[in-house]
Amino acid sequence: MSRLEQIERDLRAELGRANAVLQAVPYLLCVHDPAEQRKLYENRSLSVELGYAADEPGLAGLDAFVALAHPDDQTRAREHLDHAGDGHASDSAELAYRLRKADGSWCWLTRREIVLARDGAGTPRQVMSVVQDITGRKDMEVEQRRQAEELGVSKRLIDNALDGITLTSMSGQVVYANTAFKAMSGFGDASVNRPMADFYSPESFHQLSSEVLPILMKDGAWRGVLKIRRPDGSEWMGQTTAVVLVGPAGEPTGMAAFFRDITEQLRYEEETLAQMRLIQAQQAALRELGTPLIPIAEGVIAMPLIGAIDRERAQQILETLLNALGQKQAAVAILDITGVKAVDEEVAAALVRIAQAARLLGADVVLSGVRPVVAQALVNLGTELRGLVTCGTLQSGIAYALKRKARSMTV
């Protein structure tokens, strides 16, 4: 009897150790008899694992798999549970579906049915269900799919971007080029796995190596314009943004560059600048032609004005006249406005300022070609007109100036 008692104690100890192991495994184990709908063993309660009370009605044993199943998974859950006991189940079958937890959230579980024993007719009498929570794995799969979709979208955006994009290894070899860069570089698909030196003339590559790359490695980024050469020898100007790619430890792993072909833009800007310079030269010539100085006699000059007079031209007339008075030591200056289209109060005020400035240099100003509308504008100014002589025609203005000069010589 003592021997049997020892064996019994050993068996109980072994059974206790086995139960402790089964309680510690990260999945649920349940053995049941599908024929009699009877639970034979359960290491932990599924309903308790999901946050429900142990005695929650309708959640005993495997019934929780059907009662708590997601509406989209409920039919499959019932079929899977019934299939294990229909006498035709294989020794192993697995199904994954969602169960509702007590807090209302959903978790993913996988349930695997393993037939442990059959009766003489082949009907399963002991079926073990192995239940494992795979919510984390499902979440990871969802995140991986999301990342894959984002990566796919990003790749499509990069592949179809209007700007050229390249990835270059630290050894200076192009490992990726998008469609735009393949086209603008002229190399096509051969752009990939090609050294950077192939895209530049020797002079441009020397500049790239000696000036651009040191700044890029030091600052992590560089922006500027590079002259890039095609296989046929033609060159294009690439507005470039380059950045250094770094690994998890912060070490440089490669370089990414964005290119925009601005060759036509630069050509247009150069042409526009040349046109602007030409227009400025023409305007300067027209200003000179628009304010001619005609010597009438010693100490007498005339400036016939034609066209419209705005603020800018009035300033030019003033500067030209004052320079001429200083250079030629003229005592009388005739401003003929016969050819001026319109004289309003603003133009009249400008003429008065010119006369006053000339008086400061000791010269008299004769305003010829004065029409009634000009006289009205001068009167409306209400300013002092002393020193400003007005004449109806250029001839009368010249006659006055010559008489003025003769009187000064007599004196």
Coordinates of C-alpha atoms in Angstrom, one line a residue:
M1 CA 0.0 0.0 0.0
S2 CA 2.8 2.4 0.7
R3 CA 4.2 1.8 -2.8
L4 CA 0.8 2.6 -4.3
E5 CA 0.4 5.7 -2.2
Q6 CA 3.8 6.9 -3.3
I7 CA 2.9 6.4 -6.9
E8 CA -0.3 8.2 -6.3
R9 CA 1.5 11.1 -4.7
D10 CA 3.9 11.2 -7.6
L11 CA 1.1 11.2 -10.1
R12 CA -0.7 14.0 -8.3
A13 CA 2.6 16.1 -8.2
E14 CA 3.1 15.5 -11.9
L15 CA -0.5 16.4 -12.6
G16 CA 0.0 19.6 -10.5
R17 CA 3.1 20.5 -12.5
A18 CA 1.2 19.9 -15.7
N19 CA -1.7 22.0 -14.6
A20 CA 0.7 24.8 -13.7
V21 CA 2.3 24.6 -17.1
L22 CA -1.1 24.6 -18.8
Q23 CA -2.2 27.6 -16.8
A24 CA 0.9 29.5 -17.8
V25 CA 0.8 28.9 -21.6
P26 CA -0.1 32.1 -23.5
Y27 CA -3.2 30.5 -25.1
L28 CA -6.4 29.0 -23.9
L29 CA -6.9 25.2 -24.0
C30 CA -10.3 23.6 -23.9
V31 CA -11.1 19.9 -24.3
H32 CA -14.7 18.9 -24.9
D33 CA -16.9 16.0 -26.1
P34 CA -18.8 17.3 -29.1
A35 CA -21.1 14.4 -29.2
E36 CA -22.4 15.0 -25.6
Q37 CA -21.8 18.8 -25.7
R38 CA -19.7 18.4 -22.5
K39 CA -16.6 20.3 -21.4
L40 CA -13.9 18.0 -20.2
Y41 CA -11.1 20.5 -19.4
E42 CA -10.4 24.2 -19.6
N43 CA -7.1 25.8 -18.5
R44 CA -8.7 29.3 -18.3
S45 CA -12.1 30.7 -19.0
L46 CA -12.5 32.4 -22.3
S47 CA -15.2 34.8 -21.0
V48 CA -13.0 35.9 -18.1
E49 CA -10.1 36.5 -20.5
L50 CA -12.4 38.8 -22.4
G51 CA -13.4 40.7 -19.3
Y52 CA -16.7 39.1 -18.5
A53 CA -17.8 37.4 -15.2
A54 CA -17.0 33.7 -14.9
D55 CA -20.7 32.9 -14.5
E56 CA -21.9 35.1 -17.3
P57 CA -25.0 33.4 -18.8
G58 CA -24.5 32.0 -22.3
L59 CA -20.7 32.3 -22.3
A60 CA -19.8 28.9 -20.8
G61 CA -17.1 27.0 -22.6
L62 CA -17.1 27.3 -26.4
D63 CA -20.5 29.0 -26.5
A64 CA -18.7 32.3 -26.1
F65 CA -17.2 31.9 -29.6
V66 CA -20.7 32.2 -31.1
A67 CA -22.4 34.5 -28.7
L68 CA -19.6 37.1 -28.8
A69 CA -18.6 36.7 -32.4
H70 CA -18.6 39.8 -34.7
P71 CA -21.8 39.8 -36.9
D72 CA -19.7 39.3 -40.0
D73 CA -18.0 36.2 -38.4
Q74 CA -20.9 34.7 -36.4
T75 CA -22.0 32.2 -39.1
R76 CA -18.5 31.0 -39.7
A77 CA -18.0 30.6 -35.9
R78 CA -21.1 28.4 -35.5
E79 CA -20.2 26.3 -38.6
H80 CA -16.7 25.8 -37.3
L81 CA -17.9 24.8 -33.8
D82 CA -20.4 22.4 -35.3
H83 CA -18.0 21.0 -37.8
A84 CA -15.7 19.6 -35.1
G85 CA -18.4 17.3 -33.9
D86 CA -20.1 16.2 -37.2
G87 CA -18.0 13.1 -37.5
H88 CA -16.1 14.3 -40.6
A89 CA -13.8 16.8 -39.0
S90 CA -10.1 16.5 -39.8
D91 CA -7.7 16.1 -36.9
S92 CA -6.7 19.8 -37.2
A93 CA -8.6 22.8 -38.4
E94 CA -8.1 26.5 -37.7
L95 CA -10.2 29.7 -38.0
A96 CA -9.6 33.3 -37.1
Y97 CA -12.4 35.7 -36.2
R98 CA -13.4 38.6 -34.0
L99 CA -14.9 38.5 -30.5
R100 CA -16.4 41.4 -28.5
K101 CA -14.7 42.1 -25.2
A102 CA -16.6 43.4 -22.1
D103 CA -15.4 47.0 -22.8
G104 CA -17.0 46.9 -26.3
S105 CA -13.8 46.6 -28.2
W106 CA -13.0 43.8 -30.6
C107 CA -10.2 41.3 -30.5
W108 CA -8.9 38.9 -33.0
L109 CA -8.7 35.2 -32.0
T110 CA -7.6 32.1 -33.8
R111 CA -9.1 28.8 -32.8
R112 CA -7.6 25.5 -33.8
E113 CA -9.5 22.3 -33.4
I114 CA -7.5 19.1 -32.8
V115 CA -9.3 15.8 -32.6
L116 CA -7.7 13.8 -29.7
A117 CA -9.9 10.7 -29.7
R118 CA -12.7 9.0 -31.7
D119 CA -15.0 6.2 -30.8
G120 CA -15.3 3.0 -32.8
A121 CA -17.6 4.6 -35.3
G122 CA -15.0 7.4 -36.0
T123 CA -17.0 10.1 -34.2
P124 CA -14.8 12.6 -32.4
R125 CA -15.2 12.2 -28.6
Q126 CA -12.3 14.4 -27.4
V127 CA -11.6 17.7 -29.3
M128 CA -9.1 20.2 -28.0
S129 CA -9.6 23.8 -28.9
V130 CA -6.4 25.9 -28.9
V131 CA -7.4 29.6 -28.7
Q132 CA -4.8 32.4 -29.2
D133 CA -5.2 36.2 -29.2
I134 CA -3.8 37.5 -32.4
T135 CA -5.0 41.1 -32.1
G136 CA -1.5 42.4 -32.0
R137 CA -0.6 40.4 -35.1
K138 CA -3.7 41.6 -36.9
D139 CA -3.0 45.2 -35.9
M140 CA 0.6 44.8 -37.2
E141 CA -0.8 43.4 -40.5
V142 CA -3.1 46.3 -40.8
E143 CA -0.3 48.7 -40.1
Q144 CA 1.9 46.9 -42.6
R145 CA -0.8 47.1 -45.2
R146 CA -1.3 50.8 -44.5
Q147 CA 2.5 51.4 -44.8
A148 CA 2.6 49.4 -48.0
E149 CA -0.3 51.4 -49.4
E150 CA 1.4 54.7 -48.4
L151 CA 4.7 53.5 -49.8
G152 CA 3.0 52.5 -53.0
V153 CA 1.3 56.0 -53.2
S154 CA 4.6 57.7 -52.4
K155 CA 6.4 55.7 -55.0
R156 CA 3.8 56.5 -57.7
L157 CA 4.0 60.2 -56.7
I158 CA 7.8 60.1 -57.0
D159 CA 7.8 58.1 -60.2
N160 CA 5.4 60.5 -61.8
A161 CA 6.7 63.8 -60.3
L162 CA 7.4 66.6 -62.8
D163 CA 10.8 67.2 -61.2
G164 CA 13.6 64.8 -61.5
I165 CA 14.4 62.7 -58.4
T166 CA 17.5 60.5 -57.8
L167 CA 18.9 58.5 -55.0
T168 CA 22.6 58.1 -54.9
S169 CA 24.8 55.8 -52.8
M170 CA 27.7 57.2 -50.8
S171 CA 30.0 55.7 -53.4
G172 CA 28.5 58.1 -56.0
Q173 CA 26.4 55.7 -57.9
V174 CA 22.8 56.5 -58.9
V175 CA 20.6 53.7 -57.5
Y176 CA 17.2 55.2 -58.4
A177 CA 15.9 57.7 -60.9
N178 CA 12.3 58.6 -61.5
T179 CA 10.7 58.9 -64.9
A180 CA 11.2 62.7 -65.1
F181 CA 15.0 62.5 -64.4
K182 CA 15.4 59.6 -66.9
A183 CA 13.9 61.8 -69.6
M184 CA 15.6 65.1 -68.7
S185 CA 19.0 63.5 -68.3
G186 CA 18.8 61.8 -71.7
F187 CA 20.0 58.5 -70.4
G188 CA 16.5 56.9 -70.0
D189 CA 16.5 53.7 -68.0
A190 CA 20.3 53.6 -68.2
S191 CA 20.3 56.4 -65.6
V192 CA 20.2 53.8 -62.9
N193 CA 23.5 52.1 -61.7
R194 CA 25.5 54.8 -63.4
P195 CA 28.2 56.9 -61.6
M196 CA 27.4 60.5 -61.0
A197 CA 30.5 61.5 -63.1
D198 CA 28.6 60.4 -66.2
F199 CA 26.1 63.2 -65.9
Y200 CA 28.5 66.1 -65.8
S201 CA 31.3 67.5 -67.9
P202 CA 34.8 67.2 -66.3
E203 CA 34.7 70.9 -65.3
S204 CA 31.2 70.6 -63.8
F205 CA 32.0 67.4 -61.9
H206 CA 35.1 69.0 -60.5
Q207 CA 32.9 71.9 -59.2
L208 CA 30.4 69.4 -57.8
S209 CA 33.1 67.4 -56.0
S210 CA 35.1 70.3 -54.7
E211 CA 32.4 72.8 -53.8
V212 CA 29.0 71.2 -53.6
L213 CA 29.6 67.8 -51.9
P214 CA 31.7 69.2 -49.0
I215 CA 28.9 71.6 -48.1
L216 CA 26.3 68.8 -48.5
M217 CA 28.2 66.6 -46.2
K218 CA 28.8 69.4 -43.7
D219 CA 25.3 70.9 -43.6
G220 CA 23.2 67.9 -44.7
A221 CA 21.6 69.9 -47.5
W222 CA 22.5 72.0 -50.5
R223 CA 20.6 74.2 -53.0
G224 CA 21.8 75.7 -56.2
V225 CA 22.1 75.3 -60.0
L226 CA 24.1 72.7 -61.7
K227 CA 25.1 72.4 -65.3
I228 CA 24.3 68.8 -66.3
R229 CA 25.4 67.0 -69.5
R230 CA 23.4 64.6 -71.7
P231 CA 24.9 61.7 -73.6
D232 CA 24.8 63.7 -76.8
G233 CA 27.0 66.4 -75.2
S234 CA 24.2 69.0 -74.8
E235 CA 23.8 70.6 -71.4
W236 CA 20.9 71.7 -69.3
M237 CA 20.7 73.8 -66.2
G238 CA 19.2 72.0 -63.2
Q239 CA 17.9 73.8 -60.2
T240 CA 19.0 71.3 -57.6
T241 CA 18.1 70.5 -54.0
A242 CA 20.2 67.7 -52.4
V243 CA 19.9 66.2 -49.0
V244 CA 21.9 63.5 -47.1
L245 CA 20.0 60.4 -46.1
V246 CA 20.9 59.0 -42.7
G247 CA 20.5 55.6 -41.0
P248 CA 19.1 54.7 -37.6
A249 CA 22.4 55.6 -35.9
G250 CA 22.7 58.9 -37.8
E251 CA 25.3 57.7 -40.2
P252 CA 25.0 58.9 -43.8
T253 CA 23.7 56.2 -46.1
G254 CA 23.2 58.0 -49.4
M255 CA 22.0 61.2 -51.0
A256 CA 18.6 62.3 -52.5
A257 CA 18.4 65.0 -55.1
F258 CA 15.6 66.9 -56.8
F259 CA 16.1 68.5 -60.2
R260 CA 14.1 71.0 -62.2
D261 CA 15.2 71.9 -65.7
I262 CA 15.4 75.7 -65.8
T263 CA 17.3 76.0 -69.0
E264 CA 14.4 77.7 -70.9
Q265 CA 13.6 79.8 -67.8
L266 CA 17.2 81.1 -67.7
R267 CA 17.2 81.7 -71.4
Y268 CA 13.9 83.6 -71.1
E269 CA 15.3 85.7 -68.2
E270 CA 18.4 86.5 -70.2
E271 CA 16.4 87.5 -73.2
T272 CA 14.0 89.6 -71.0
L273 CA 17.0 91.3 -69.4
A274 CA 18.5 92.0 -72.8
Q275 CA 15.2 93.5 -73.9
M276 CA 15.0 95.6 -70.8
R277 CA 18.5 96.9 -71.4
L278 CA 17.6 97.7 -75.0
I279 CA 14.4 99.5 -73.9
Q280 CA 16.3 101.5 -71.3
A281 CA 18.9 102.5 -73.9
Q282 CA 16.1 103.5 -76.3
Q283 CA 14.3 105.5 -73.6
A284 CA 17.6 107.3 -72.7
A285 CA 18.0 108.1 -76.4
L286 CA 14.4 109.3 -76.6
R287 CA 14.9 111.5 -73.5
E288 CA 17.9 113.0 -75.1
L289 CA 16.0 113.6 -78.3
G290 CA 13.0 114.9 -76.3
T291 CA 15.0 117.6 -74.6
P292 CA 17.3 119.0 -77.3
L293 CA 19.3 122.1 -76.5
I294 CA 19.8 124.6 -79.4
P295 CA 22.3 127.4 -79.0
I296 CA 20.7 130.7 -80.3
A297 CA 23.5 133.1 -79.6
E298 CA 26.2 133.4 -77.0
G299 CA 24.5 133.2 -73.6
V300 CA 21.2 132.2 -75.1
I301 CA 19.9 128.6 -75.4
A302 CA 16.6 127.2 -76.5
M303 CA 14.9 123.9 -75.5
P304 CA 11.9 123.0 -77.7
L305 CA 9.7 120.6 -75.9
I306 CA 7.5 118.1 -77.8
G307 CA 5.0 115.5 -76.5
A308 CA 3.6 114.9 -73.0
I309 CA 5.3 116.1 -69.9
D310 CA 5.0 113.9 -66.8
R311 CA 6.8 114.2 -63.4
E312 CA 9.7 112.1 -64.6
R313 CA 10.2 114.1 -67.8
A314 CA 9.9 117.4 -65.9
Q315 CA 12.7 116.3 -63.6
Q316 CA 14.8 115.4 -66.6
I317 CA 14.1 118.7 -68.3
L318 CA 15.2 120.5 -65.1
E319 CA 18.4 118.5 -64.8
T320 CA 19.3 119.0 -68.5
L321 CA 18.6 122.7 -68.4
L322 CA 20.5 123.3 -65.2
N323 CA 23.5 121.4 -66.5
A324 CA 23.4 123.4 -69.8
L325 CA 23.2 126.7 -67.9
G326 CA 26.2 125.8 -65.9
Q327 CA 28.3 124.5 -68.8
K328 CA 27.4 127.2 -71.3
Q329 CA 27.2 130.1 -68.9
A330 CA 23.9 131.1 -70.5
A331 CA 22.0 134.0 -69.2
V332 CA 18.7 133.3 -71.0
A333 CA 17.0 130.0 -71.6
I334 CA 14.0 129.6 -73.9
L335 CA 11.5 126.8 -73.1
D336 CA 9.3 126.4 -76.1
I337 CA 6.1 124.4 -75.3
T338 CA 4.4 124.8 -78.7
G339 CA 4.7 121.0 -79.3
V340 CA 3.5 120.0 -75.9
K341 CA 0.1 118.3 -76.2
A342 CA -1.5 119.2 -72.9
V343 CA -0.5 121.6 -70.2
D344 CA -2.4 121.2 -66.9
E345 CA -1.8 122.7 -63.6
E346 CA 0.8 120.0 -62.7
V347 CA 2.8 120.7 -65.9
A348 CA 2.5 124.4 -65.3
A349 CA 3.8 124.0 -61.7
A350 CA 6.7 122.0 -63.1
L351 CA 7.6 124.8 -65.5
V352 CA 7.5 127.3 -62.7
R353 CA 9.9 125.2 -60.6
I354 CA 12.2 125.0 -63.6
A355 CA 12.2 128.8 -64.0
Q356 CA 12.8 129.3 -60.2
A357 CA 15.7 126.8 -60.3
A358 CA 17.2 128.7 -63.3
R359 CA 16.9 132.0 -61.5
L360 CA 19.1 130.5 -58.7
L361 CA 21.8 130.2 -61.3
G362 CA 21.4 133.8 -62.4
A363 CA 19.5 133.0 -65.7
D364 CA 16.2 134.1 -67.0
V365 CA 13.7 131.7 -68.4
V366 CA 11.5 132.6 -71.4
L367 CA 8.4 130.4 -71.8
S368 CA 7.3 130.5 -75.5
G369 CA 4.4 128.9 -77.3
V370 CA 2.0 129.9 -74.5
R371 CA -1.6 129.3 -75.5
P372 CA -4.6 130.6 -73.6
V373 CA -5.0 127.3 -71.8
V374 CA -1.4 127.5 -70.6
A375 CA -2.0 131.0 -69.3
Q376 CA -5.1 129.9 -67.4
A377 CA -3.1 127.0 -65.8
L378 CA -0.4 129.4 -64.7
V379 CA -2.9 131.8 -63.2
N380 CA -4.7 129.0 -61.4
L381 CA -1.4 128.1 -59.6
G382 CA -1.6 131.3 -57.6
T383 CA 2.2 131.3 -57.2
E384 CA 4.8 134.0 -57.7
L385 CA 5.7 134.1 -61.4
R386 CA 8.5 136.7 -61.1
G387 CA 11.4 135.9 -63.5
L388 CA 9.2 133.9 -65.8
V389 CA 8.7 135.6 -69.2
T390 CA 6.0 134.3 -71.5
C391 CA 5.7 134.7 -75.2
G392 CA 3.1 133.5 -77.7
T393 CA 5.6 132.1 -80.3
L394 CA 9.1 130.8 -80.4
Q395 CA 10.1 133.7 -82.7
S396 CA 8.9 136.3 -80.2
G397 CA 10.7 134.4 -77.5
I398 CA 14.0 134.5 -79.4
A399 CA 13.5 138.1 -80.2
Y400 CA 13.0 138.9 -76.5
A401 CA 16.1 136.9 -75.5
L402 CA 18.3 138.6 -78.0
K403 CA 17.1 142.0 -76.9
R404 CA 17.6 140.9 -73.3
K405 CA 21.2 139.9 -74.1
A406 CA 21.8 143.2 -76.0
R407 CA 20.7 145.3 -73.1
S408 CA 22.9 143.4 -70.7
M409 CA 25.9 143.9 -73.0
T410 CA 25.2 147.6 -73.2
V411 CA 24.9 147.9 -69.5

